[in-house]
Short mmCIF file of C-alpha atoms and ligand atoms in Angstrom, two decimals:
data_model
loop_
_atom_site.label_atom_id
_atom_site.label_comp_id
_atom_site.label_asym_id
_atom_site.label_seq_id
_atom_site.Cartn_x
_atom_site.Cartn_y
_atom_site.Cartn_z
CA MET A 1 -27.44 -5.82 -24.10
CA GLU A 2 -24.26 -7.25 -22.71
CA LYS A 3 -24.37 -5.06 -19.62
CA ASN A 4 -27.15 -4.73 -17.09
CA SER A 5 -27.65 -3.02 -13.78
CA ILE A 6 -26.33 -5.85 -11.62
CA LYS A 7 -22.95 -5.65 -13.31
CA ASN A 8 -20.19 -4.03 -11.28
CA ASP A 9 -18.31 -1.03 -12.51
CA PRO A 10 -14.56 -1.48 -12.88
CA VAL A 11 -12.53 -1.38 -9.67
CA PHE A 12 -8.88 -0.88 -8.82
CA GLY A 13 -9.10 -3.49 -6.08
CA ILE A 14 -6.64 -1.40 -4.08
CA GLY A 15 -8.67 -0.09 -1.16
CA LYS A 16 -7.09 3.33 -0.93
CA LEU A 17 -7.38 4.07 -4.65
CA ASP A 18 -11.00 2.96 -4.88
CA GLU A 19 -11.76 5.16 -1.90
CA ASP A 20 -9.87 8.25 -3.00
CA LEU A 21 -11.00 8.12 -6.62
CA GLU A 22 -14.55 7.14 -5.66
CA GLY A 23 -14.40 4.11 -7.90
CA PHE A 24 -13.29 3.63 -11.47
CA PRO A 25 -15.86 4.81 -14.02
CA TYR A 26 -16.14 3.67 -17.63
CA ASN A 27 -14.54 5.49 -20.60
CA LYS A 28 -11.42 6.41 -18.70
CA LEU A 29 -7.72 5.98 -19.39
CA VAL A 30 -5.57 5.54 -16.30
CA LEU A 31 -1.79 5.71 -16.36
CA LEU A 32 0.21 4.00 -13.63
CA SER A 33 3.58 5.67 -13.92
CA ALA A 34 6.45 4.04 -12.04
CA SER A 35 10.01 5.13 -11.50
CA PRO A 36 12.52 2.48 -12.65
CA ALA A 37 13.46 1.52 -9.08
CA VAL A 38 9.93 0.47 -8.25
CA GLY A 39 7.90 -2.31 -9.82
CA ASN A 40 4.41 -1.57 -11.06
CA GLU A 41 3.37 -5.00 -12.29
CA VAL A 42 1.70 -6.02 -9.02
CA PHE A 43 -0.79 -3.19 -9.53
CA GLY A 44 -1.72 -4.87 -12.80
CA TYR A 45 -2.12 -8.29 -11.15
CA GLN A 46 -4.31 -6.87 -8.44
CA ILE A 47 -6.52 -4.87 -10.81
CA ILE A 48 -7.02 -7.88 -13.09
CA PHE A 49 -7.74 -10.27 -10.24
CA ASN A 50 -10.25 -8.01 -8.53
CA ASN A 51 -12.12 -7.16 -11.70
CA LEU A 52 -12.46 -10.82 -12.61
CA ALA A 53 -13.66 -11.45 -9.05
CA HIS A 54 -16.28 -8.73 -9.60
CA LYS A 55 -17.40 -10.59 -12.74
CA ASN A 56 -16.00 -7.90 -15.00
CA LYS A 57 -14.71 -8.81 -18.45
CA VAL A 58 -10.96 -8.21 -18.58
CA LEU A 59 -8.50 -7.98 -21.47
CA LEU A 60 -4.74 -8.01 -20.91
CA PHE A 61 -2.34 -6.79 -23.59
CA LEU A 62 0.90 -8.52 -22.68
CA ASN A 63 4.29 -7.63 -24.16
CA ARG A 64 6.64 -7.88 -21.19
CA THR A 65 6.50 -11.61 -20.57
CA SER A 66 4.66 -14.77 -21.58
CA PRO A 67 1.10 -15.46 -20.44
CA GLN A 68 2.34 -18.52 -18.52
CA SER A 69 4.87 -16.66 -16.46
CA TYR A 70 2.49 -13.72 -15.96
CA ILE A 71 -0.14 -16.03 -14.47
CA THR A 72 2.48 -17.83 -12.38
CA GLU A 73 3.63 -14.50 -10.93
CA MET A 74 0.04 -13.49 -10.22
CA LYS A 75 -0.51 -16.71 -8.31
CA GLU A 76 2.53 -16.03 -6.14
CA TYR A 77 0.69 -13.00 -4.83
CA ASP A 78 -2.32 -15.26 -4.28
CA PHE A 79 -4.17 -13.78 -7.24
CA LYS A 80 -5.56 -16.81 -8.95
CA PRO A 81 -7.16 -15.35 -12.04
CA ALA A 82 -10.42 -16.85 -13.14
CA THR A 83 -10.04 -18.79 -16.37
CA ASP A 84 -11.87 -16.16 -18.39
CA LEU A 85 -9.03 -13.65 -18.61
CA VAL A 86 -8.47 -12.81 -22.29
CA ILE A 87 -4.86 -12.13 -23.26
CA ILE A 88 -3.41 -10.56 -26.38
CA ASP A 89 0.01 -12.15 -26.44
CA SER A 90 2.52 -9.80 -28.02
CA TYR A 91 5.51 -11.62 -26.59
CA SER A 92 5.61 -15.33 -27.32
CA SER A 93 6.08 -15.25 -31.09
CA VAL A 94 9.45 -13.48 -30.85
CA THR A 95 10.80 -15.98 -28.33
CA GLY A 96 9.90 -19.08 -30.29
CA ILE A 97 7.54 -20.26 -27.58
CA ASN A 98 5.05 -22.40 -29.38
CA ALA A 99 1.81 -20.62 -28.62
CA THR A 100 -1.39 -21.15 -30.52
CA GLU A 101 -4.36 -18.88 -30.81
CA THR A 102 -7.34 -19.82 -28.61
CA PRO A 103 -10.45 -17.81 -27.70
CA LEU A 104 -8.67 -16.66 -24.54
CA ASN A 105 -5.24 -16.28 -26.09
CA LYS A 106 -4.96 -13.98 -29.07
CA MET A 107 -1.58 -14.01 -30.77
CA ILE A 108 0.31 -11.10 -32.26
CA ALA A 109 2.23 -12.78 -35.10
CA ASN A 110 4.87 -10.05 -35.26
CA PRO A 111 5.31 -7.91 -32.14
CA TYR A 112 7.47 -5.52 -34.22
CA ASP A 113 4.57 -4.75 -36.51
CA GLY A 114 2.86 -1.70 -35.05
CA THR A 115 0.00 -1.91 -37.53
CA GLU A 116 -0.84 -5.46 -36.52
CA ILE A 117 -0.80 -4.59 -32.83
CA LYS A 118 -3.02 -1.57 -33.32
CA LYS A 119 -5.53 -3.43 -35.45
CA LYS A 120 -5.74 -6.48 -33.21
CA LEU A 121 -6.10 -4.42 -30.06
CA LEU A 122 -8.73 -2.06 -31.46
CA ASP A 123 -10.74 -4.93 -32.98
CA GLU A 124 -10.69 -6.70 -29.66
CA LEU A 125 -11.98 -3.58 -27.90
CA ASP A 126 -15.19 -3.96 -29.92
CA LYS A 127 -16.01 -6.88 -27.65
CA ASN A 128 -16.85 -4.64 -24.70
CA TYR A 129 -14.31 -5.38 -22.02
CA ASP A 130 -15.01 -3.66 -18.72
CA VAL A 131 -11.31 -3.29 -18.05
CA VAL A 132 -8.32 -3.43 -20.36
CA VAL A 133 -4.80 -3.61 -18.92
CA LEU A 134 -1.82 -2.65 -21.10
CA ASP A 135 1.41 -4.11 -19.78
CA SER A 136 3.64 -2.39 -20.75
CA LEU A 137 3.42 0.99 -22.39
CA SER A 138 7.16 1.59 -21.98
CA LEU A 139 8.00 -1.47 -24.05
CA LEU A 140 5.73 -0.22 -26.82
CA ILE A 141 7.56 3.10 -26.71
CA ASP A 142 10.89 1.28 -26.87
CA SER A 143 9.79 -0.96 -29.77
CA PHE A 144 8.24 1.88 -31.75
CA ASP A 145 8.28 5.47 -30.55
CA PHE A 146 6.27 8.04 -28.65
CA ASP A 147 4.31 9.17 -31.68
CA TYR A 148 3.16 5.62 -32.33
CA VAL A 149 2.11 5.15 -28.72
CA LEU A 150 0.34 8.52 -28.52
CA SER A 151 -1.60 7.74 -31.68
CA LEU A 152 -2.47 4.28 -30.32
CA ILE A 153 -3.72 5.89 -27.11
CA GLY A 154 -5.78 8.38 -29.12
CA ALA A 155 -7.37 5.53 -31.06
CA ILE A 156 -8.10 3.56 -27.87
CA LYS A 157 -9.63 6.63 -26.29
CA ALA A 158 -11.93 7.19 -29.25
CA LYS A 159 -12.91 3.53 -29.26
CA ILE A 160 -13.80 3.26 -25.58
CA SER A 161 -15.71 6.54 -25.58
CA THR A 162 -18.71 4.70 -26.99
CA LYS A 163 -18.32 1.60 -24.85
CA LYS A 164 -18.48 0.49 -21.27
CA SER A 165 -14.74 0.05 -21.04
CA SER A 166 -11.88 1.57 -19.12
CA VAL A 167 -8.16 1.16 -19.67
CA VAL A 168 -5.21 0.92 -17.28
CA MET A 169 -1.74 1.43 -18.77
CA LEU A 170 1.45 0.47 -16.96
CA PHE A 171 4.34 2.76 -17.68
CA THR A 172 7.91 2.93 -16.37
CA ASP A 173 9.56 6.29 -16.85
CA TRP A 174 13.02 5.34 -18.08
CA GLU A 175 14.04 8.96 -18.27
CA TYR A 176 12.31 9.55 -21.57
CA GLU A 177 12.29 13.01 -23.02
CA GLN A 178 10.18 15.08 -20.66
CA GLU A 179 8.25 16.73 -23.44
CA ASN A 180 7.01 13.35 -24.65
CA VAL A 181 6.20 12.15 -21.17
CA LYS A 182 4.15 15.29 -20.63
CA LYS A 183 2.12 14.54 -23.75
CA LEU A 184 1.42 11.11 -22.35
CA PHE A 185 0.26 12.56 -19.02
CA THR A 186 -2.02 14.96 -20.87
CA ALA A 187 -3.59 12.18 -22.91
CA VAL A 188 -4.95 10.28 -19.90
CA ASN A 189 -7.82 10.92 -17.50
CA ALA A 190 -5.93 9.89 -14.41
CA GLN A 191 -2.28 9.59 -13.51
CA ILE A 192 -1.00 7.65 -10.53
CA ASP A 193 2.72 7.77 -9.74
CA ILE A 194 4.49 4.86 -8.08
CA LYS A 195 7.81 5.86 -6.55
CA GLY A 196 10.39 5.21 -3.89
CA VAL A 197 10.79 7.30 -0.76
CA GLU A 198 14.44 8.21 -0.70
CA LYS A 199 16.00 9.36 2.53
CA ARG A 200 19.59 8.27 2.23
CA VAL A 201 18.31 4.82 1.21
CA ILE A 202 15.04 3.80 -0.38
CA PHE A 203 13.11 2.84 2.71
CA GLY A 204 9.64 2.77 1.31
CA GLN A 205 7.50 2.93 -1.80
CA TYR A 206 4.45 5.05 -2.31
CA PHE A 207 1.75 5.68 -4.82
CA ALA A 208 0.30 9.11 -5.31
CA VAL A 209 -2.63 10.26 -7.40
CA ILE A 210 -1.30 13.13 -9.50
CA LYS A 211 -4.48 13.85 -11.38
CA CYS A 212 -7.92 12.40 -11.86
CA ASP A 213 -10.51 14.21 -13.95
CA TRP A 214 -13.61 12.47 -12.61
CA VAL A 215 -13.12 13.46 -8.99
CA ASN A 216 -13.72 17.01 -7.94
CA LYS A 217 -10.71 17.54 -5.71
CA THR A 218 -7.74 19.85 -6.00
CA SER A 219 -5.31 17.67 -4.11
CA PHE A 220 -5.04 13.95 -3.64
CA SER A 221 -3.37 11.85 -1.01
CA SER A 222 -0.49 9.45 -1.35
CA ALA A 223 0.14 6.19 0.45
CA LEU A 224 3.15 4.14 1.40
CA PHE A 225 2.78 0.55 0.27
CA LYS A 226 4.52 -2.78 0.06
CA ALA A 227 3.80 -5.57 -2.41
CA ILE A 228 3.46 -8.71 -0.32
CA LYS A 229 3.59 -12.35 -1.49
CA PRO A 230 0.90 -13.48 -0.95
CA GLY A 231 -1.48 -10.62 -0.45
CA GLY A 232 -0.54 -7.93 -3.00
CA ILE A 233 -0.45 -4.20 -2.37
CA LYS A 234 -0.75 -3.32 1.31
CA ILE A 235 -0.57 0.12 2.80
CA TYR A 236 2.75 -0.01 4.63
CA PHE A 237 4.20 2.11 7.41
CA PRO A 238 7.93 1.42 7.51
CA LYS A 239 8.50 2.83 10.96
CA ILE A 240 6.19 3.44 13.87
CA LEU A 241 7.85 4.26 17.16
CA ILE A 242 6.58 2.81 20.43
CA THR A 243 7.91 4.77 23.36
CA GLY A 244 7.06 5.69 26.96
CA PRO A 245 8.40 5.46 30.51
CA THR A 246 10.00 2.36 31.94
CA ASP A 247 7.74 -0.59 32.68
CA ALA A 248 4.71 1.00 31.01
CA GLY A 249 4.19 -1.98 28.71
CA LYS A 250 5.94 -1.07 25.43
CA THR A 251 7.45 -4.52 24.91
CA SER A 252 4.14 -6.10 25.89
CA PHE A 253 2.33 -3.95 23.31
CA ILE A 254 4.71 -4.82 20.46
CA HIS A 255 4.56 -8.56 21.17
CA SER A 256 0.79 -8.40 21.37
CA ALA A 257 0.55 -6.52 18.07
CA SER A 258 2.84 -8.78 16.04
CA LYS A 259 3.39 -12.50 15.75
CA ASP A 260 7.15 -12.53 15.42
CA ALA A 261 8.46 -9.65 17.51
CA VAL A 262 11.99 -9.70 18.88
CA SER A 263 13.32 -7.77 21.86
CA VAL A 264 16.67 -7.13 23.44
CA ASP A 265 15.61 -7.46 27.06
CA ARG A 266 17.31 -8.24 30.33
CA LEU A 267 15.53 -8.96 33.64
CA GLY A 268 12.24 -7.85 32.14
CA GLY A 269 13.49 -4.46 30.92
CA THR A 270 14.37 -3.51 27.36
CA ILE A 271 18.04 -2.59 27.03
CA ALA A 272 18.23 -1.92 23.30
CA LEU A 273 15.05 -2.12 21.30
CA ASP A 274 11.99 -4.11 20.34
CA HIS A 275 10.99 -4.81 16.76
CA GLY A 276 7.85 -6.33 15.37
CA ASN A 277 5.87 -6.25 12.17
CA LEU A 278 2.17 -6.53 11.81
CA ASP A 279 -0.54 -7.06 9.27
CA LEU A 280 -3.87 -5.58 10.28
CA GLU A 281 -6.92 -4.95 8.08
CA GLY A 282 -4.89 -4.40 4.90
CA TYR A 283 -2.22 -2.33 6.65
CA LYS A 284 1.34 -3.44 7.28
CA ALA A 285 3.70 -1.75 9.70
CA ASP A 286 7.08 -2.17 11.32
CA LEU A 287 7.07 -1.26 15.00
CA PHE A 288 10.22 -0.11 16.78
CA GLY A 289 10.15 0.04 20.58
CA THR A 290 12.49 2.03 22.78
CA PRO A 291 13.77 1.16 26.22
CA GLY A 292 12.23 3.20 29.02
CA GLN A 293 15.07 3.37 31.54
CA GLU A 294 16.90 6.66 31.50
CA ARG A 295 20.32 5.10 31.32
CA PHE A 296 19.53 4.09 27.73
CA ASP A 297 18.48 7.58 26.65
CA PRO A 298 21.44 7.98 24.24
CA LEU A 299 19.63 5.44 22.02
CA LEU A 300 16.40 7.37 21.82
CA LYS A 301 17.20 9.79 19.02
CA LEU A 302 18.55 6.99 16.89
CA LEU A 303 15.48 4.83 17.42
CA GLY A 304 13.10 7.70 16.65
CA GLY A 305 14.78 8.64 13.35
CA GLU A 306 12.52 8.43 10.30
CA ALA A 307 9.50 7.30 12.32
CA ILE A 308 6.28 8.46 10.70
CA GLY A 309 3.99 8.02 13.69
CA VAL A 310 4.24 7.26 17.38
CA ILE A 311 2.41 5.30 20.03
CA LEU A 312 3.14 6.65 23.49
CA ILE A 313 2.50 4.09 26.21
CA VAL A 314 1.97 5.05 29.81
CA ASP A 315 1.07 3.13 32.95
CA SER A 316 -2.40 4.43 33.87
CA SER A 317 -1.56 4.24 37.56
CA ARG A 318 1.68 6.26 37.36
CA PRO A 319 0.93 9.96 36.75
CA ASP A 320 4.33 10.66 38.31
CA GLN A 321 5.83 9.24 35.07
CA PHE A 322 3.82 11.45 32.71
CA PRO A 323 6.42 14.25 32.47
CA ARG A 324 8.96 11.58 31.56
CA ALA A 325 6.56 10.31 28.86
CA ILE A 326 6.44 13.74 27.21
CA GLU A 327 10.19 14.09 27.59
CA MET A 328 10.65 10.85 25.67
CA LEU A 329 8.73 12.29 22.71
CA ARG A 330 11.25 15.12 22.66
CA LYS A 331 14.26 12.85 23.07
CA THR A 332 13.11 10.56 20.25
CA GLU A 333 12.39 13.71 18.21
CA THR A 334 8.91 12.45 17.45
CA TYR A 335 7.04 15.29 19.17
CA GLY A 336 4.52 16.64 16.66
CA LEU A 337 4.15 13.44 14.62
CA PRO A 338 0.76 11.72 14.42
CA ILE A 339 0.31 10.10 17.82
CA VAL A 340 -1.90 7.77 19.82
CA VAL A 341 -1.54 7.56 23.58
CA VAL A 342 -2.07 4.14 25.13
CA ALA A 343 -3.07 4.02 28.78
CA ASN A 344 -1.94 0.56 29.81
CA LYS A 345 -2.47 -1.43 33.02
CA ALA A 346 -6.11 -0.39 33.20
CA ASP A 347 -6.58 -3.25 35.69
CA LEU A 348 -4.51 -1.71 38.46
CA PRO A 349 -6.61 -0.48 41.43
CA ASN A 350 -5.22 3.05 41.21
CA ALA A 351 -5.43 3.33 37.39
CA LEU A 352 -6.76 6.79 36.55
CA PRO A 353 -9.92 7.15 34.48
CA LEU A 354 -9.26 8.19 30.86
CA GLU A 355 -10.56 11.73 31.28
CA GLU A 356 -8.20 12.36 34.15
CA LEU A 357 -5.33 10.87 32.18
CA ARG A 358 -6.13 13.16 29.28
CA GLU A 359 -5.95 16.18 31.50
CA LYS A 360 -2.78 15.14 33.29
CA LEU A 361 -1.05 14.36 29.97
CA HIS A 362 -2.17 17.72 28.53
CA LEU A 363 -3.87 16.02 25.59
CA GLY A 364 -6.42 17.85 23.49
CA LYS A 365 -9.96 16.52 23.65
CA ASP A 366 -9.69 14.90 20.22
CA ALA A 367 -6.26 13.32 20.67
CA PRO A 368 -6.69 9.56 20.50
CA LEU A 369 -6.29 7.94 23.91
CA VAL A 370 -6.89 4.20 24.20
CA ALA A 371 -6.98 2.03 27.33
CA THR A 372 -5.26 -1.35 27.21
CA VAL A 373 -4.93 -4.15 29.70
CA ALA A 374 -3.28 -7.53 30.10
CA GLU A 375 -5.29 -10.42 28.66
CA ASP A 376 -4.85 -12.69 31.67
CA LEU A 377 -4.18 -10.96 34.97
CA SER A 378 -3.29 -14.25 36.66
CA LYS A 379 -0.33 -14.71 34.28
CA ILE A 380 1.47 -11.41 34.87
CA ASP A 381 5.12 -11.93 35.74
CA PRO A 382 7.04 -8.86 36.96
CA ASN A 383 10.05 -10.02 34.93
CA GLU A 384 8.30 -10.71 31.65
CA PRO A 385 6.24 -8.75 29.19
CA THR A 386 2.64 -9.90 29.08
CA LYS A 387 0.06 -10.33 26.34
CA LEU A 388 -2.42 -7.45 26.12
CA LYS A 389 -6.06 -7.79 25.14
CA GLU A 390 -6.41 -7.63 21.37
CA LYS A 391 -9.24 -5.10 21.35
CA GLY A 392 -7.26 -2.21 22.84
CA VAL A 393 -4.14 -2.96 20.81
CA ARG A 394 -6.13 -3.03 17.58
CA GLU A 395 -8.00 0.14 18.47
CA ALA A 396 -4.76 2.01 19.18
CA LEU A 397 -3.13 0.89 15.93
CA MET A 398 -6.17 1.68 13.80
CA ALA A 399 -6.41 5.14 15.41
CA LEU A 400 -2.83 5.79 14.31
CA PHE A 401 -3.27 4.30 10.81
CA LYS A 402 -6.28 6.54 10.29
CA GLN A 403 -4.17 9.59 10.97
CA LEU A 404 -1.47 8.35 8.63
CA THR A 405 -3.70 7.76 5.59
N1 GTP B 1 -0.94 -5.40 35.86
C1 GTP B 1 -0.51 -5.24 34.63
N2 GTP B 1 0.77 -5.49 34.31
C2 GTP B 1 1.17 -5.34 33.04
C3 GTP B 1 0.27 -4.95 32.03
N3 GTP B 1 0.96 -4.87 30.88
C4 GTP B 1 2.24 -5.19 31.14
N4 GTP B 1 2.37 -5.48 32.46
C5 GTP B 1 3.60 -5.88 33.15
O1 GTP B 1 4.41 -4.71 33.27
C6 GTP B 1 5.79 -5.06 33.21
C7 GTP B 1 6.49 -4.21 32.18
O2 GTP B 1 6.05 -4.58 30.88
P1 GTP B 1 6.96 -4.37 29.60
O3 GTP B 1 6.10 -4.63 28.44
O4 GTP B 1 8.23 -5.10 29.74
O5 GTP B 1 7.24 -2.80 29.76
P2 GTP B 1 8.26 -1.88 28.93
O6 GTP B 1 7.55 -0.59 28.77
O7 GTP B 1 8.70 -2.55 27.73
O8 GTP B 1 9.46 -1.73 29.95
P3 GTP B 1 10.97 -1.19 29.63
O9 GTP B 1 11.39 -1.84 28.39
O10 GTP B 1 11.80 -1.56 30.78
O11 GTP B 1 10.87 0.28 29.53
C8 GTP B 1 5.84 -6.55 32.91
O12 GTP B 1 6.02 -7.23 34.11
C9 GTP B 1 4.46 -6.84 32.37
O13 GTP B 1 4.06 -8.16 32.61
C10 GTP B 1 -1.11 -4.72 32.39
O14 GTP B 1 -1.97 -4.38 31.58
N5 GTP B 1 -1.43 -4.88 33.70
MG1 MG B 2 10.48 -2.98 27.01
#
C-alpha cells in the first residue's frame, strides 16, 4: 500500500491550530474563510510547506495566480516547497502564459469549463494525496456559481471518504448571499474564520475556529496573528503594556526583550514612552512602556489604551513603591487584564524574597511573579537602562503569552 505506519498524518503547520484541533485527520474538508480585508493565502503556503516537510503528498489546485508567482510568494515567507508539489494549473492558459503539462504541473486547458475542472480534479484525487489545497474557492464561485461549487465539494467529499486524503479550501467572503455561504459552511467538517480586529482602525488580525466535527469541544479559541516575511503565521499581540513605578526597570526590560527598541528618555528616566517588538518562540508582540514619574501621569491612560495584557515591573527592594505600582494599573486602565508581575533588581541587598513580595503586592498565590536581574552588575549606570538576564525576561513574557492564548 502507498501508506504505512511511519507516514505522518496531515498537519496545519500552524502551532495553535494543530494544538487546538488535535491534529488534522484524513477524510476531512476544512474551510478557511477570510474577510476581504484580510489575506488568507499565507495559510495555504504554510500548510503546503509543512506537509511537504512531513513527507506528505500534496496537491494544489491553483486558479488565483500562476504556479511561478505562487512559489515565488511562498519563498518570500521562507517556505521553500520541496520539488514534489503537484499543481493543477487552472490559471495559465487564460493568460497566454506558455505552460506545458508535466508530471508535477497538470494543465486545465479551459479554466471556464467547469466539467473539465471537475473531471481533472477528481481524477487526480485517485492518486491518494494526503493533503489537497484549493486556492481559491471564491474564484470558482465567481467563475461559475454556488451550485457548481457545492456540487464539486460534494463530489470531492465522496471521493476522499475512501482515501487517506484531506482537503483545505481557501475562501474569501465577498459578501455573497448569506444563504449560499451557510450551505458552504454546512458542507465542511471544519470552519476557520480569518478576520480583522476592528476598533476604530484594523489593528490586528485573528483566526478563530468556528466549528470542527472531529474535536469534542463546544467552544474553540481564537488567536491574533501576523503574517511575517520570512516566517509565516505568528501569533501576534499588538499591544502589551509595560508599566510600574519610576526607576523599576521598565525601559531596561523592553530593551532586553527586543532587538530594536526605542525610548524617549532624558537623564535615565522615560519622559514619553518606550516601544519595542519581539519575536519569541513563534510569538510576536509589540511592547509599549510607560514613564514611571508621576509628572507624566496624564500620558498613562493613552498609553494603556487597547493593551491586551500587562507586565507590571517593580523594584524588589522598594515595597514603599508598591501602592504606586497598583495605582498605575488603574491609571493605565489595565487593571483586570492578564498580568505578570516582574520583581526586578533581585541583586540588591534588601531585595525582598518572592513570597514576601507576593504578599505585599496582594497577589493571589497563582498570579505569575517572576524575578529579574541585570545581566552584568558591574555595568549598571544610574543614568542608563541596563540589560537584564534573558532567562527572567523570557519567563515573564512566556507567562503572559500563556494567559493570552
Ligand atoms: N542594581 C540593579 N539596577 C538595575 C537593574 N535593572 C535596571 N537597573 C537600573 O535601574 C535604573 C532604572 O532603570 P530603567 O530601566 O530606566 O527604569 P524605568 O522603570 O524605565 O524608569 P522610568 O522610565 O524613569 O520610570 C537604571 O539605572 C538601570 O541601570 C537591576 O536588575 N539591578
Ligand atoms: Mg523608563
